[in-house]
Amino acid sequence: MKWGVQVVKPSTYNNGSTSVLVQFSSGRYLFNCGEGTQRLSFENKTRLSKLTSVFLTRVDWESMGGLPGMLLTLADAGTRDLVIHGGHNLTHAMAATRHFILRSDMGVGVRELRDGDAGAEYADENVRVQPVHIYPDGYTASAAELGPDESAAAATRRELLARAFGVCREPQAGRKRREPVPQGVKKGYYGQECREAAIAGTLQRLEQRGDEAAKKRVRGGSRGRGSTELLPATAPTPGVVCYVVTGPEVPGKFDPQAARALGLKPGPHYARLVKGESVVTADGTEIRPEQCVGPVRPSSRVVIVDCPTPAYVASVVESPQLAALLDGGAEAGPRLALVVHALGPGVAQDARYRAWAARFPAHVQHVVSAPEFVADNNPFQRHLRIHTALSAVDPRTYVTPQAAGSAELQPRAFIDGARVVAASSLLGFDIEPQPRLDESLVVPLLTPAEMRAKMQLDGAEPEPAAAGDEGELAVCAIGTGSSVPSIYRNVSGNVVSVRGYGGMVLDCGEATVSLLRRFLGHPQRNPHSARIGQSYDEFVRTLRLLYISHMHADHHLGAVQLLHDWSRLAADSARLTVLAPARFWAWLEDYAGVQDVGLGRLDFVDCGDLRGGSAGAAGAAGAHVARLKAGLGLAEVQTCSVVHCPWAYGVSLTHASGWKLVYSGDTRPCASLVALGRAGGTAPTIVLHEATLPDELHADAVAKRHSTVSEAVAMALGMRAENLLLTHFSQRCMVLPRWSAANIEAVSVSRYGAVASSGSSSAREDSGDEAELALPADSQAPQSVRAALERELCEAASDTDTGAARGVLGSLKVAAAFDMSVYAASDIDRYRRNIPRLKRAMFDELKRYIDEEGEEDGDSDAMPAKGPVPKAAKGKKAGKQAA
């Protein structure tokens, strides 16, 4: 029997929760799943495919923010059943996700481990997990938090949870994994097939049928249909659950020589003796197990302590369940092997906690996961490597992220002389067959300066950036990937800082906050991000607009943490406008019962109310929009419906100083977005447009309702835009995007014809148009990872900006965004001149990638869109967050 513990994600100032994986050959148990856990598992090749259960120490976004996205990926990869364990309000939090999760093929069970409930313990063939509840000073758990909950409200929550997931079944050996749905008939977000002919009509019918129901919920009216039904009221509670994990007893070793000496021959008798059963020989002699099987070794224990603030220390040190472990385990009972200390700022230096931790026996290994002891460096080292190479080409655009370099304190400052080590990703501890600390997989995290030196890049380290022009429009691309995060690109997130006014966030995918903290600096300003001129805290305090384009998870799972930070940092009198689909507000209303997101200070405006411009907003929405325009100096805010999923929108923001920004969200080319870009007679200064797939994957783009690169360029030309910034790239597209003059000219939408050359025209709102793209005869189907990358490497000398393309583009300037970079008009213009050097930097990284990964096994048939690490795909297709 072999089992052990591995740190997935340690606690830092940038990312607070600690994630730990308990591993057996027959199952894995994840403790906490904060934002970025899934991406970090891709980076470190931590296998989460055999997850049996997830245990949460807290029911808050810091501990569970990565769970919805991971559940979507696991469900689409074929995982059948998963059980989630945690404290009070867990069922409520998971039921709230029904607003954007629909995965009936995956059974998800939720078990609330309630204080005082004797049945809260979990046990299976591998582990027994006992919860230990702790509370902050002065808090007394309410009756609603204690004992089993058999109330009608609990039944309602379970019923609504079942609308997001299927019923969880007990694991069965040999059950086949669900086969992926063929692309041509892939089930959509609401279950309907995604055949192109049905897309537009289906979207229009759903919007007409569902808009009013969702709005009634927002306005406090009657309950709407389906997922707009209200969850029973609840309130946030500060309870924390620590865990005591007990492994199995280790069977005694069978001695075949002793068995033979007793007259036994190899066969069924041996197996029965190993199982602890007595056997009888042919001559009638009874042979007992202890005669030829060694003694059973007691099981081992692991303790996971989550103490988020010093206010919880007293509850930890006075816990009778934890006090019973201080002797390390009785002679004949389970033996304590490891204590994981998941601590918030200040706890590890609290004299009470340190004295308590020092009482454990000397043989116990301690792993301390606390911000003071863990260096706050970028855990995504391959992204840092390519980002450093791009920054060497253009340091003004590719902003050097903030890094700490070293930890504030060394482990000996926690428990002097004890067996203690600071947590780090991939740090392991083997429990069986022999307790042993395993640091063999731990990779030192380099700072940007160290990475630059290691790569032997020419030139000095980039100087801190100069402040930008006061009135210049600059878009900060924080995450530029689609669907699921990958080792190179995170999911969607964009930031605009309007100097002298405040900030805007345009979509906020999972882990956007973590990246934004590195980009802007936290808690101090990042000197390389001086064009924004604010630290993360300063930016959040002056945040004026959160815009969510649609309800797919990769566009909004980071919003909860952002809103929580805003509610904590902003002045009590501050207001924040949330411009989003009505269903997003329903999700926030439900989740606010679990954690404070400042709901009472948010001004919600339904995207659908601004399809005719801000003048059409009436009542409270009109007042909210007026406050937003005044707060950001905007002359106009307008939205339009786009062709992607129900309640998907594009947005246009026009500033009083003259600039205009159009953001497409996710969409097929459509006339409504062209009309939005032309509205008011002002050409967009920057169009931020999705370009999910390369031209040769046009069929995939149609099936999944996304745009190709050339279609995005054509849309910007149709709007007569000055600049185009491409984003939302498929994770299989690991090189600079290529557009084709022929394909750009072929894009056509109704009422405008060929949009790249269409004349001025007025048009009514319509989201049902589909582009017609003529593909070149030599379009290639997806290739193997190695073949596709090597083909790209061979084309390193080619230039996207050919003479033919320049003739089509005219005065339009085009750039492709990369994570944690900033683009004003001057940067986009400079991008074209830098294309050869940027390509070389990307191709050099891909060469390193191929060298590191080697030839992929199996017959993987595509670039790594579905499994962001090609080697991890190995012929399997992991899922998407409903992109």
PDB file of C-alpha atoms in Angstrom, residues 61 74 91 135 151 168 268 278 311 455 476 516 559 624 718 747 798 840 854:
ATOM      1  CA  TRP A  61     -14.301  31.901  -2.952  1.00  0.00           C
ATOM      2  CA  LEU A  74     -13.832  17.057 -15.397  1.00  0.00           C
ATOM      3  CA  THR A  91     -25.067  23.176  -0.712  1.00  0.00           C
ATOM      4  CA  TYR A 135     -14.483  29.605  14.915  1.00  0.00           C
ATOM      5  CA  SER A 151     -35.341  21.514   6.712  1.00  0.00           C
ATOM      6  CA  CYS A 168     -23.961  11.200  -7.648  1.00  0.00           C
ATOM      7  CA  PRO A 268      -6.130 -20.299  -2.103  1.00  0.00           C
ATOM      8  CA  SER A 278      -7.863 -19.409   9.408  1.00  0.00           C
ATOM      9  CA  ALA A 311      -8.759  35.448  15.601  1.00  0.00           C
ATOM     10  CA  MET A 455      17.672  32.791 -21.015  1.00  0.00           C
ATOM     11  CA  CYS A 476      -4.614  45.841 -20.525  1.00  0.00           C
ATOM     12  CA  LEU A 516      -3.892  41.574 -11.973  1.00  0.00           C
ATOM     13  CA  ALA A 559     -15.662  38.336 -10.622  1.00  0.00           C
ATOM     14  CA  HIS A 624     -27.163  53.886 -12.755  1.00  0.00           C
ATOM     15  CA  GLY A 718     -16.497  46.770 -41.269  1.00  0.00           C
ATOM     16  CA  VAL A 747     -16.387  37.516 -44.791  1.00  0.00           C
ATOM     17  CA  SER A 798       7.361  34.284 -43.144  1.00  0.00           C
ATOM     18  CA  ARG A 840      11.135  34.301 -33.277  1.00  0.00           C
ATOM     19  CA  GLY A 854       9.129  15.014 -26.328  1.00  0.00           C
TER      20      GLY A 854
END
